[in-house]
Tab-separated table of C-alpha atoms in Angstrom:
chain	number	residue	atom	x	y	z
A	1	MET	CA	21.041	48.840	-16.665
A	2	LYS	CA	23.012	46.787	-14.072
A	3	ARG	CA	21.209	44.434	-11.707
A	4	GLY	CA	21.136	45.894	-8.235
A	5	THR	CA	19.922	48.898	-6.497
A	6	VAL	CA	19.758	52.377	-8.146
A	7	PHE	CA	19.165	55.404	-6.033
A	8	LEU	CA	17.173	57.968	-7.870
A	9	LEU	CA	17.369	61.605	-6.553
A	10	VAL	CA	14.701	63.965	-7.597
A	11	LEU	CA	15.065	67.576	-6.884
A	12	LEU	CA	11.898	69.604	-7.186
A	13	VAL	CA	11.899	73.453	-6.575
A	14	LEU	CA	8.499	74.646	-5.404
A	15	ALA	CA	7.750	78.202	-4.328
A	16	GLY	CA	11.342	79.105	-3.799
A	17	GLY	CA	12.090	76.019	-1.683
A	18	VAL	CA	13.758	72.705	-2.437
A	19	ILE	CA	12.026	69.387	-1.523
A	20	THR	CA	14.145	66.388	-1.837
A	21	VAL	CA	12.299	63.095	-2.644
A	22	GLY	CA	14.326	59.847	-2.397
A	23	ALA	CA	13.021	56.648	-3.767
A	24	VAL	CA	14.475	53.217	-3.931
A	25	ILE	CA	13.834	51.242	-7.216
A	26	LYS	CA	14.963	47.664	-7.462
A	27	PHE	CA	15.532	46.233	-10.802
A	28	GLU	CA	16.061	42.750	-9.412
A	29	GLY	CA	15.752	39.773	-11.906
A	30	MET	CA	14.412	36.843	-9.919
A	31	PRO	CA	10.985	35.706	-11.228
A	32	PRO	CA	8.304	34.283	-8.902
A	33	VAL	CA	8.440	30.563	-8.066
A	34	VAL	CA	5.381	28.344	-8.411
A	35	GLN	CA	4.989	24.896	-6.943
A	36	PHE	CA	2.094	22.588	-7.759
A	37	SER	CA	0.662	20.076	-5.151
A	38	PRO	CA	0.450	17.140	-5.723
A	39	GLY	CA	2.196	17.900	-9.049
A	40	LYS	CA	1.599	19.631	-12.405
A	41	PRO	CA	-1.658	18.394	-13.564
A	42	GLN	CA	-1.502	16.136	-16.642
A	43	VAL	CA	-5.107	14.929	-16.719
A	44	LEU	CA	-8.500	16.326	-15.480
A	45	GLY	CA	-11.388	14.166	-14.364
A	46	VAL	CA	-14.859	15.208	-13.359
A	47	GLU	CA	-13.775	16.924	-10.123
A	48	ASN	CA	-10.218	18.183	-9.721
A	49	SER	CA	-8.282	20.073	-7.151
A	50	PHE	CA	-4.795	21.105	-6.720
A	51	ARG	CA	-2.745	23.748	-4.806
A	52	LEU	CA	-0.389	26.417	-6.059
A	53	ALA	CA	2.236	27.665	-3.760
A	54	VAL	CA	3.456	31.035	-5.237
A	55	THR	CA	6.541	32.980	-3.664
A	56	ASP	CA	8.606	35.902	-4.640
A	57	GLN	CA	11.841	36.774	-2.888
A	58	GLY	CA	12.140	40.287	-4.354
A	59	GLN	CA	9.784	43.052	-4.784
A	60	GLY	CA	6.735	40.924	-3.996
A	61	LEU	CA	3.769	39.565	-6.050
A	62	ARG	CA	1.895	41.705	-8.570
A	63	SER	CA	-0.445	39.409	-10.443
A	64	LEU	CA	-1.570	35.844	-11.107
A	65	SER	CA	-3.792	34.388	-13.818
A	66	VAL	CA	-4.820	30.792	-14.450
A	67	ILE	CA	-6.666	29.986	-17.613
A	68	LEU	CA	-8.008	26.653	-19.047
A	69	LYS	CA	-8.142	26.548	-22.698
A	70	GLN	CA	-9.870	24.114	-25.000
A	71	GLY	CA	-10.232	25.068	-28.672
A	72	GLU	CA	-11.271	28.578	-29.009
A	73	LYS	CA	-12.876	28.660	-25.529
A	74	GLU	CA	-10.988	30.035	-22.451
A	75	HIS	CA	-11.968	29.662	-18.801
A	76	GLN	CA	-10.636	31.856	-16.223
A	77	LEU	CA	-9.940	29.666	-13.179
A	78	ALA	CA	-8.192	32.270	-11.106
A	79	GLU	CA	-7.173	35.994	-11.210
A	80	ARG	CA	-5.459	38.004	-8.360
A	81	THR	CA	-3.665	41.225	-8.073
A	82	TRP	CA	-1.635	42.735	-5.310
A	83	PRO	CA	-0.932	46.528	-5.486
A	84	ALA	CA	2.383	48.203	-4.732
A	85	ARG	CA	2.752	49.954	-1.336
A	86	TYR	CA	4.038	53.052	-3.248
A	87	ILE	CA	5.511	53.943	-6.593
A	88	ALA	CA	9.165	52.696	-5.980
A	89	ALA	CA	8.450	49.675	-3.786
A	90	GLY	CA	6.752	46.360	-4.059
A	91	SER	CA	3.841	44.731	-2.433
A	92	ASP	CA	3.563	43.365	1.076
A	93	VAL	CA	2.665	39.888	-0.380
A	94	SER	CA	5.592	37.559	-1.002
A	95	ALA	CA	3.853	34.212	-0.581
A	96	VAL	CA	0.399	32.836	-1.486
A	97	ASP	CA	-1.300	29.474	-1.276
A	98	LEU	CA	-4.082	29.116	-3.800
A	99	ASP	CA	-6.467	26.197	-3.895
A	100	LEU	CA	-7.991	25.609	-7.323
A	101	LYS	CA	-11.158	23.421	-7.858
A	102	VAL	CA	-12.004	22.595	-11.505
A	103	ALA	CA	-15.385	20.945	-12.214
A	104	VAL	CA	-15.071	20.495	-15.972
A	105	LYS	CA	-18.678	19.608	-16.760
A	106	GLU	CA	-19.788	22.853	-15.090
A	107	LEU	CA	-17.356	24.745	-17.309
A	108	GLY	CA	-18.588	22.947	-20.329
A	109	ILE	CA	-15.213	21.245	-21.051
A	110	LYS	CA	-15.340	18.076	-23.070
A	111	ASP	CA	-13.197	14.912	-22.892
A	112	GLY	CA	-10.047	15.560	-24.997
A	113	PRO	CA	-6.880	17.727	-25.091
A	114	ALA	CA	-6.784	21.053	-23.148
A	115	VAL	CA	-4.262	23.564	-22.084
A	116	LEU	CA	-3.627	25.022	-18.697
A	117	SER	CA	-2.054	28.433	-18.777
A	118	LEU	CA	-0.459	30.143	-15.708
A	119	THR	CA	1.187	33.544	-15.567
A	120	VAL	CA	2.634	35.296	-12.366
A	121	ARG	CA	4.373	38.645	-12.266
A	122	ASP	CA	6.085	40.571	-9.537
A	123	HIS	CA	6.638	44.168	-8.904
A	124	SER	CA	10.167	44.504	-10.122
A	125	TRP	CA	10.797	47.272	-12.757
A	126	ARG	CA	12.392	44.822	-15.249
A	127	GLU	CA	10.752	43.816	-18.464
A	128	SER	CA	9.559	47.340	-19.379
A	129	PHE	CA	8.281	47.965	-15.851
A	130	HIS	CA	5.911	45.089	-16.026
A	131	GLY	CA	7.864	42.876	-13.680
A	132	ASN	CA	9.617	39.494	-13.751
A	133	LYS	CA	7.370	36.864	-14.975
A	134	TYR	CA	6.711	33.099	-14.450
A	135	GLU	CA	4.825	31.479	-17.246
A	136	LEU	CA	3.667	27.979	-17.771
A	137	THR	CA	1.688	26.342	-20.674
A	138	GLN	CA	0.744	22.835	-19.664
A	139	SER	CA	-0.916	20.425	-22.134
A	140	LEU	CA	-3.267	17.904	-20.405
A	141	VAL	CA	-6.124	15.560	-21.293
A	142	VAL	CA	-9.706	15.758	-19.974
A	143	ASP	CA	-11.099	12.408	-19.115
A	144	THR	CA	-14.454	12.010	-17.397
A	145	GLN	CA	-15.277	8.455	-18.417
A	146	PRO	CA	-14.816	5.676	-15.676
A	147	PRO	CA	-12.513	2.728	-16.815
A	148	VAL	CA	-14.422	-0.380	-18.345
A	149	ILE	CA	-13.385	-3.661	-16.585
A	150	THR	CA	-13.999	-7.029	-18.061
A	151	LEU	CA	-13.602	-10.193	-16.310
A	152	SER	CA	-11.676	-12.900	-18.027
A	153	SER	CA	-13.122	-15.712	-16.038
A	154	ARG	CA	-16.517	-15.794	-14.426
A	155	GLN	CA	-16.048	-19.047	-12.595
A	156	ASN	CA	-14.632	-18.685	-9.153
A	157	TYR	CA	-14.934	-21.624	-6.726
A	158	LEU	CA	-13.484	-20.635	-3.568
A	159	ASN	CA	-12.759	-22.233	-0.062
A	160	LEU	CA	-13.430	-20.318	3.140
A	161	GLY	CA	-9.837	-19.679	4.552
A	162	GLY	CA	-8.373	-20.074	1.111
A	163	CYS	CA	-7.077	-18.115	-1.855
A	164	GLY	CA	-8.527	-16.872	-4.990
A	165	LEU	CA	-7.241	-15.237	-8.232
A	166	VAL	CA	-9.130	-13.138	-10.603
A	167	VAL	CA	-7.954	-11.855	-14.099
A	168	TYR	CA	-9.431	-8.906	-15.623
A	169	LYS	CA	-8.993	-6.437	-18.614
A	170	SER	CA	-9.345	-2.635	-18.612
A	171	ASN	CA	-9.709	-0.249	-21.587
A	172	GLU	CA	-6.961	2.047	-20.012
A	173	ASN	CA	-4.134	1.965	-17.518
A	174	ILE	CA	-5.583	1.744	-13.888
A	175	GLN	CA	-4.754	1.213	-10.251
A	176	SER	CA	-6.962	-1.560	-9.075
A	177	GLY	CA	-7.587	-4.237	-6.546
A	178	VAL	CA	-9.946	-6.745	-5.129
A	179	SER	CA	-11.987	-5.812	-2.027
A	180	VAL	CA	-12.896	-8.763	0.467
A	181	ALA	CA	-14.852	-7.255	3.320
A	182	GLU	CA	-12.596	-4.519	4.546
A	183	THR	CA	-9.319	-5.594	3.072
A	184	VAL	CA	-8.085	-4.603	-0.573
A	185	TYR	CA	-5.689	-6.949	-2.334
A	186	PRO	CA	-3.707	-5.148	-5.049
A	187	GLY	CA	-4.165	-5.835	-8.685
A	188	LEU	CA	-0.933	-6.190	-10.756
A	189	PRO	CA	-0.093	-6.067	-14.512
A	190	LEU	CA	-0.189	-9.569	-16.059
A	191	GLU	CA	2.695	-10.789	-18.432
A	192	GLU	CA	3.091	-7.162	-19.780
A	193	SER	CA	-0.185	-7.611	-21.585
A	194	PRO	CA	-1.795	-4.265	-22.413
A	195	HIS	CA	-4.323	-3.486	-19.799
A	196	LEU	CA	-4.441	-7.074	-18.404
A	197	TYR	CA	-4.356	-7.463	-14.584
A	198	HIS	CA	-4.559	-10.197	-11.945
A	199	ALA	CA	-5.135	-10.075	-8.199
A	200	LEU	CA	-4.497	-12.764	-5.651
A	201	PHE	CA	-6.749	-12.393	-2.766
A	202	ALA	CA	-7.687	-14.271	0.434
A	203	ILE	CA	-10.918	-15.527	1.737
A	204	PRO	CA	-10.465	-15.025	5.498
A	205	TYR	CA	-11.432	-18.045	7.623
A	206	ASN	CA	-13.991	-15.716	9.490
A	207	LEU	CA	-15.455	-13.949	6.303
A	208	PRO	CA	-19.088	-12.984	6.910
A	209	HIS	CA	-21.517	-15.111	4.988
A	210	LYS	CA	-22.963	-12.332	2.904
A	211	ALA	CA	-19.738	-10.485	2.106
A	212	GLU	CA	-19.051	-9.463	-1.589
A	213	LEU	CA	-15.994	-9.655	-3.636
A	214	VAL	CA	-15.496	-6.479	-5.680
A	215	ILE	CA	-12.944	-5.279	-8.099
A	216	GLY	CA	-12.232	-1.521	-7.728
A	217	ALA	CA	-10.492	0.471	-10.409
A	218	LYS	CA	-9.272	4.049	-10.730
A	219	ASP	CA	-7.796	5.706	-13.744
A	220	ARG	CA	-5.316	8.726	-13.985
A	221	ALA	CA	-8.205	11.131	-13.706
A	222	ASP	CA	-9.510	9.445	-10.557
A	223	ASN	CA	-12.497	8.133	-12.401
A	224	THR	CA	-13.559	4.941	-10.565
A	225	THR	CA	-15.415	1.703	-11.441
A	226	ARG	CA	-16.468	-1.194	-9.200
A	227	ILE	CA	-17.787	-4.553	-10.408
A	228	ARG	CA	-18.873	-7.551	-8.492
A	229	ILE	CA	-16.811	-10.871	-8.761
A	230	PRO	CA	-19.258	-13.702	-9.139
A	231	ALA	CA	-18.060	-16.565	-6.810
A	232	GLN	CA	-19.187	-19.631	-4.842
A	233	ILE	CA	-17.492	-19.853	-1.452
A	234	LYS	CA	-17.500	-23.314	0.065
A	235	PRO	CA	-18.170	-23.060	3.852
A	236	ARG	CA	-16.142	-24.848	6.441
A	237	ARG	CA	-16.433	-25.807	10.145
A	238	TRP	CA	-13.153	-25.350	11.868
A	239	ARG	CA	-11.666	-27.851	14.206
A	240	GLN	CA	-12.184	-27.106	18.024
A	241	SER	CA	-9.353	-28.209	20.297
A	242	LYS	CA	-8.230	-27.811	23.853
A	243	MET	CA	-4.726	-27.019	25.074
A	244	ASN	CA	-3.811	-27.856	28.588
A	245	ILE	CA	-1.387	-25.433	30.125
A	246	SER	CA	0.668	-26.964	32.900
A	247	ASP	CA	3.003	-25.372	35.504
A	248	SER	CA	5.862	-27.225	34.013
A	249	PHE	CA	5.151	-25.808	30.581
A	250	LEU	CA	5.008	-22.276	31.992
A	251	GLU	CA	8.260	-22.815	33.974
A	252	ALA	CA	9.967	-23.891	30.822
A	253	LYS	CA	8.740	-21.282	28.379
A	254	ILE	CA	8.209	-18.019	30.227
A	255	PRO	CA	11.912	-17.406	31.031
A	256	GLU	CA	12.652	-17.485	27.246
A	257	LEU	CA	9.876	-15.013	26.510
A	258	ARG	CA	10.779	-12.884	29.450
A	259	LYS	CA	14.204	-12.208	27.912
A	260	ALA	CA	12.562	-10.679	24.951
A	261	TYR	CA	9.831	-9.032	26.947
A	262	PRO	CA	11.277	-8.014	30.295
A	263	ASP	CA	8.050	-6.099	31.409
A	264	LEU	CA	5.961	-9.224	31.601
A	265	PRO	CA	4.085	-9.796	34.944
A	266	GLN	CA	6.038	-11.776	37.464
A	267	ASP	CA	3.242	-14.431	37.743
A	268	ASN	CA	3.782	-17.076	35.124
A	269	LEU	CA	0.085	-17.498	34.257
A	270	GLU	CA	-0.425	-13.659	34.081
A	271	ALA	CA	2.691	-13.458	31.905
A	272	TYR	CA	1.474	-16.311	29.682
A	273	LEU	CA	-1.933	-14.665	29.119
A	274	VAL	CA	-0.018	-11.370	28.213
A	275	ILE	CA	1.973	-13.396	25.647
A	276	ASN	CA	-0.873	-15.400	24.248
A	277	ARG	CA	-3.093	-12.267	23.713
A	278	LYS	CA	-1.136	-8.982	23.605
A	279	ILE	CA	2.269	-10.140	22.252
A	280	ARG	CA	0.521	-12.576	19.905
A	281	ALA	CA	-1.405	-9.576	18.346
A	282	GLU	CA	1.785	-7.588	18.191
A	283	ASN	CA	3.622	-10.474	16.458
A	284	ASN	CA	0.783	-10.890	13.957
A	285	ALA	CA	0.823	-7.175	13.179
A	286	ALA	CA	4.405	-7.308	12.523
A	287	ILE	CA	3.869	-10.305	10.076
A	288	LYS	CA	1.112	-8.361	8.405
A	289	LYS	CA	3.404	-5.405	7.793
A	290	VAL	CA	6.152	-7.600	6.325
A	291	THR	CA	3.717	-9.603	4.096
A	292	SER	CA	1.744	-6.587	2.816
A	293	GLN	CA	4.738	-5.312	0.783
A	294	ALA	CA	4.717	-7.779	-2.094
A	295	SER	CA	7.273	-8.192	-4.875
A	296	PRO	CA	5.561	-7.558	-8.205
A	297	VAL	CA	7.414	-10.578	-9.892
A	298	ARG	CA	6.434	-14.154	-9.289
A	299	MET	CA	9.114	-16.317	-8.046
A	300	TRP	CA	7.422	-19.496	-7.116
A	301	SER	CA	6.447	-22.284	-9.572
A	302	GLY	CA	4.511	-25.538	-9.143
A	303	PRO	CA	3.175	-26.992	-5.915
A	304	PHE	CA	4.845	-26.054	-2.573
A	305	ILE	CA	6.613	-28.841	-0.728
A	306	GLN	CA	6.037	-29.985	2.888
A	307	LEU	CA	8.548	-30.626	5.639
A	308	ARG	CA	10.018	-34.134	4.720
A	309	ASN	CA	8.536	-37.094	6.574
A	310	SER	CA	6.348	-34.848	8.640
A	311	LYS	CA	2.846	-35.415	10.214
A	312	ARG	CA	0.302	-32.622	10.548
A	313	THR	CA	-0.461	-32.375	14.243
A	314	ALA	CA	-2.530	-29.129	14.114
A	315	GLY	CA	-4.371	-27.532	11.359
A	316	PHE	CA	-5.198	-23.994	10.059
A	317	ALA	CA	-7.702	-22.058	11.920
A	318	ASP	CA	-8.035	-24.580	14.608
A	319	HIS	CA	-10.094	-22.803	17.398
A	320	ARG	CA	-8.237	-23.512	20.614
A	321	THR	CA	-9.471	-23.232	24.117
A	322	TYR	CA	-6.694	-22.897	26.659
A	323	ILE	CA	-7.110	-24.882	30.067
A	324	TYR	CA	-5.231	-24.198	33.234
A	325	HIS	CA	-5.920	-26.451	36.265
A	326	GLY	CA	-9.299	-27.427	34.660
A	327	LYS	CA	-10.339	-23.858	34.115
A	328	GLU	CA	-10.653	-22.087	30.755
A	329	VAL	CA	-8.266	-19.122	30.592
A	330	ASP	CA	-8.087	-18.069	26.999
A	331	ARG	CA	-9.200	-18.657	23.460
A	332	GLN	CA	-7.182	-18.075	20.241
A	333	VAL	CA	-7.074	-19.197	16.557
A	334	HIS	CA	-4.160	-21.231	15.193
A	335	MET	CA	-3.232	-19.449	12.077
A	336	GLY	CA	-1.020	-22.120	10.414
A	337	MET	CA	-0.172	-25.760	10.349
A	338	ASP	CA	1.981	-27.679	12.798
A	339	LEU	CA	4.307	-30.312	11.251
A	340	ALA	CA	6.244	-32.792	13.274
A	341	SER	CA	9.176	-34.844	12.214
A	342	LEU	CA	12.439	-35.674	13.989
A	343	ALA	CA	13.980	-33.326	16.388
A	344	GLN	CA	15.808	-30.497	14.644
A	345	ALA	CA	14.807	-31.774	11.226
A	346	GLU	CA	16.131	-29.647	8.314
A	347	VAL	CA	13.465	-27.217	7.056
A	348	PRO	CA	13.263	-26.672	3.299
A	349	ALA	CA	11.949	-23.607	1.469
A	350	ALA	CA	8.503	-24.587	0.225
A	351	ASN	CA	9.159	-22.834	-3.004
A	352	ARG	CA	11.519	-20.345	-4.644
A	353	GLY	CA	11.482	-16.974	-3.029
A	354	ARG	CA	13.410	-14.157	-1.214
A	355	VAL	CA	13.979	-14.051	2.610
A	356	ALA	CA	11.683	-11.079	3.816
A	357	MET	CA	12.515	-11.700	7.599
A	358	ALA	CA	14.649	-13.986	9.602
A	359	SER	CA	14.611	-13.050	13.330
A	360	TYR	CA	13.181	-13.933	16.628
A	361	LEU	CA	9.383	-13.036	16.892
A	362	GLY	CA	7.703	-13.637	20.255
A	363	ILE	CA	5.301	-16.509	20.252
A	364	TYR	CA	6.826	-17.744	16.954
A	365	GLY	CA	10.367	-17.953	18.307
A	366	ASN	CA	13.060	-18.077	15.582
A	367	CYS	CA	11.019	-17.226	12.434
A	368	ILE	CA	11.583	-16.941	8.694
A	369	ILE	CA	9.260	-15.317	6.238
A	370	LEU	CA	9.848	-16.087	2.448
A	371	ASP	CA	8.381	-13.699	-0.218
A	372	HIS	CA	7.378	-15.682	-3.300
A	373	GLY	CA	6.254	-12.751	-5.322
A	374	GLN	CA	2.897	-11.187	-6.213
A	375	GLY	CA	1.609	-11.166	-2.632
A	376	LEU	CA	2.354	-14.773	-1.633
A	377	PHE	CA	4.470	-15.585	1.391
A	378	THR	CA	5.277	-18.603	3.569
A	379	LEU	CA	6.309	-18.499	7.329
A	380	TYR	CA	8.402	-20.902	9.262
A	381	ALA	CA	8.472	-20.809	13.024
A	382	HIS	CA	9.817	-22.176	16.304
A	383	LEU	CA	13.104	-22.880	14.573
A	384	THR	CA	16.196	-24.022	16.638
A	385	SER	CA	18.387	-22.403	14.062
A	386	MET	CA	18.189	-20.298	10.936
A	387	SER	CA	20.740	-20.592	8.023
A	388	VAL	CA	19.447	-17.731	5.792
A	389	SER	CA	19.585	-13.948	5.990
A	390	PRO	CA	17.242	-11.180	4.920
A	391	ASP	CA	17.097	-10.481	1.132
A	392	GLN	CA	18.747	-13.855	0.453
A	393	GLU	CA	17.195	-15.669	-2.611
A	394	VAL	CA	16.571	-19.339	-2.141
A	395	ASP	CA	15.400	-22.113	-4.527
A	396	LYS	CA	12.629	-24.534	-3.665
A	397	GLY	CA	13.952	-27.161	-1.353
A	398	HIS	CA	16.942	-25.061	-0.117
A	399	ILE	CA	17.528	-25.760	3.619
A	400	ILE	CA	16.728	-22.519	5.521
A	401	GLY	CA	16.914	-23.863	9.208
A	402	ALA	CA	16.017	-26.600	11.610
A	403	THR	CA	12.819	-27.301	13.612
A	404	GLY	CA	12.796	-26.564	17.323
A	405	THR	CA	10.889	-25.420	20.457
A	406	THR	CA	11.540	-21.639	20.456
A	407	GLY	CA	8.643	-19.330	21.185
A	408	LEU	CA	5.486	-21.028	22.735
A	409	ALA	CA	6.145	-24.352	21.242
A	410	GLY	CA	5.583	-27.171	23.572
A	411	GLY	CA	7.574	-29.691	21.527
A	412	ASP	CA	9.971	-29.796	18.605
A	413	HIS	CA	7.969	-29.027	15.445
A	414	LEU	CA	7.504	-26.641	12.570
A	415	HIS	CA	4.742	-24.094	12.544
A	416	TYR	CA	4.197	-23.402	8.904
A	417	ALA	CA	1.849	-20.795	7.464
A	418	VAL	CA	0.915	-19.303	4.121
A	419	ILE	CA	0.073	-15.640	3.890
A	420	CYS	CA	-1.723	-13.863	1.023
A	421	ASN	CA	-1.002	-10.111	0.926
A	422	GLY	CA	-1.099	-9.886	4.721
A	423	THR	CA	-3.811	-12.446	5.392
A	424	PHE	CA	-3.229	-15.904	6.718
A	425	VAL	CA	-4.695	-18.598	4.439
A	426	ASN	CA	-5.006	-22.465	4.510
A	427	PRO	CA	-1.501	-23.913	3.341
A	428	VAL	CA	-3.219	-27.128	2.034
A	429	GLU	CA	-4.266	-25.517	-1.235
A	430	TRP	CA	-0.698	-24.683	-2.182
A	431	TYR	CA	0.430	-28.294	-1.734
A	432	ASP	CA	-2.116	-29.427	-4.487
A	433	PRO	CA	-0.965	-29.095	-8.155
A	434	ARG	CA	-4.342	-29.566	-9.493
A	435	TRP	CA	-5.811	-26.686	-7.293
A	436	ILE	CA	-2.968	-24.487	-8.320
A	437	ARG	CA	-3.575	-25.202	-12.125
A	438	ASN	CA	-7.254	-24.726	-11.962
A	439	ASN	CA	-7.377	-21.662	-9.743
A	440	VAL	CA	-4.138	-19.763	-10.625
A	441	THR	CA	-2.059	-20.634	-13.726
A	442	ALA	CA	-4.803	-21.821	-16.000
A	443	LYS	CA	-6.701	-18.700	-15.533
A	444	GLU	CA	-3.574	-16.437	-16.352
A	445	GLU	CA	-2.762	-18.553	-19.385
A	446	SER	CA	-6.159	-18.430	-20.796
A	447	ALA	CA	-6.381	-14.641	-20.334
A	448	VAL	CA	-2.954	-14.019	-22.037
A	449	GLU	CA	-3.894	-16.251	-24.889
A	450	GLY	CA	-7.185	-14.491	-25.387
A	451	GLY	CA	-5.481	-11.053	-25.447
């Protein structure tokens, strides 16, 4: 019979009269459509939930059945029926959202292979009047066991404000990371070694004394494992310094910042405080966003290089008190290192990397951020000029700009910072080849060699 609409006329003669009954029967051939969210299940853990969005654009839905099979056992997860309005028409139901929750242990399902079967029919009179059919047979794996994590190195000597690296092995593919206080630093596969991972993480300058370092891992079935990282964190007292803010400094710097932020207060001191507090926070949030999107491939090698013939005039995590006319007006923490050389000195890339940002950024002025891979970034600020562009790859020592006084710089210098997966850390460690060897490369090499 052709697809389309057939008009069936039935003439019935009753008691000398004629009653005409008209009915419309649709032999349409469009089967129901089923969409899984978040996707067709391939693995089931202890607790599972997914949504089925079932639609039919023809005669409406007739029935639905979802069955989980393992061996000879079958478990009915869902069964629905929707009756027709009358014999020649479909149902009123054309769309249904169904939430399924599957607790495998309650069902007596064991770890191993299983099959999910789904059948949906509509009210078409095709297929011998049983309706168009959507059918799915999905093979999957039941896995209720959490991943097993083994640390490759149990010696972790860390500096407050510094970096750390941990290498670990799993018995299966996982998503993982290292939690330090409230921040999670991602774990990445190491050297294409099966189930071997490493994570570069930061020890913030203000990390609470009793904070724990924890590896968290999750497998495809959402089974989770958490293990503590044994570590000794060397405490440190950060330098306290005073910054005198003069009227001449404000008169020199505020007009530049006002061009970028025209809504600043008219009073120079009030404008400066907005810049030093609100805009500083906004700039650091922008930096965090850029440096939280790490390239998975390492580009750097060996120690990072310092601005040539430069002197360190301010250190990482210096706690600054700002003084105006003899009165304290603000406090901030300096999240980098200031390096002074000749005016407009050439600035080299501290190591091989890719330009993640090159633009004007508030208190930092003209600012470049390099992505060195696997979560490690360097920042170069207050530049008088920039000679690279976003996404450009540069080698160690490549000249990327020149020092200057843009942003809140009081004199010509380079503000240099190292950032680990969104967190500022002490640059000094990355100048030291011995520290890099003991805390990064040797750990990775030993883990790869050990399998």
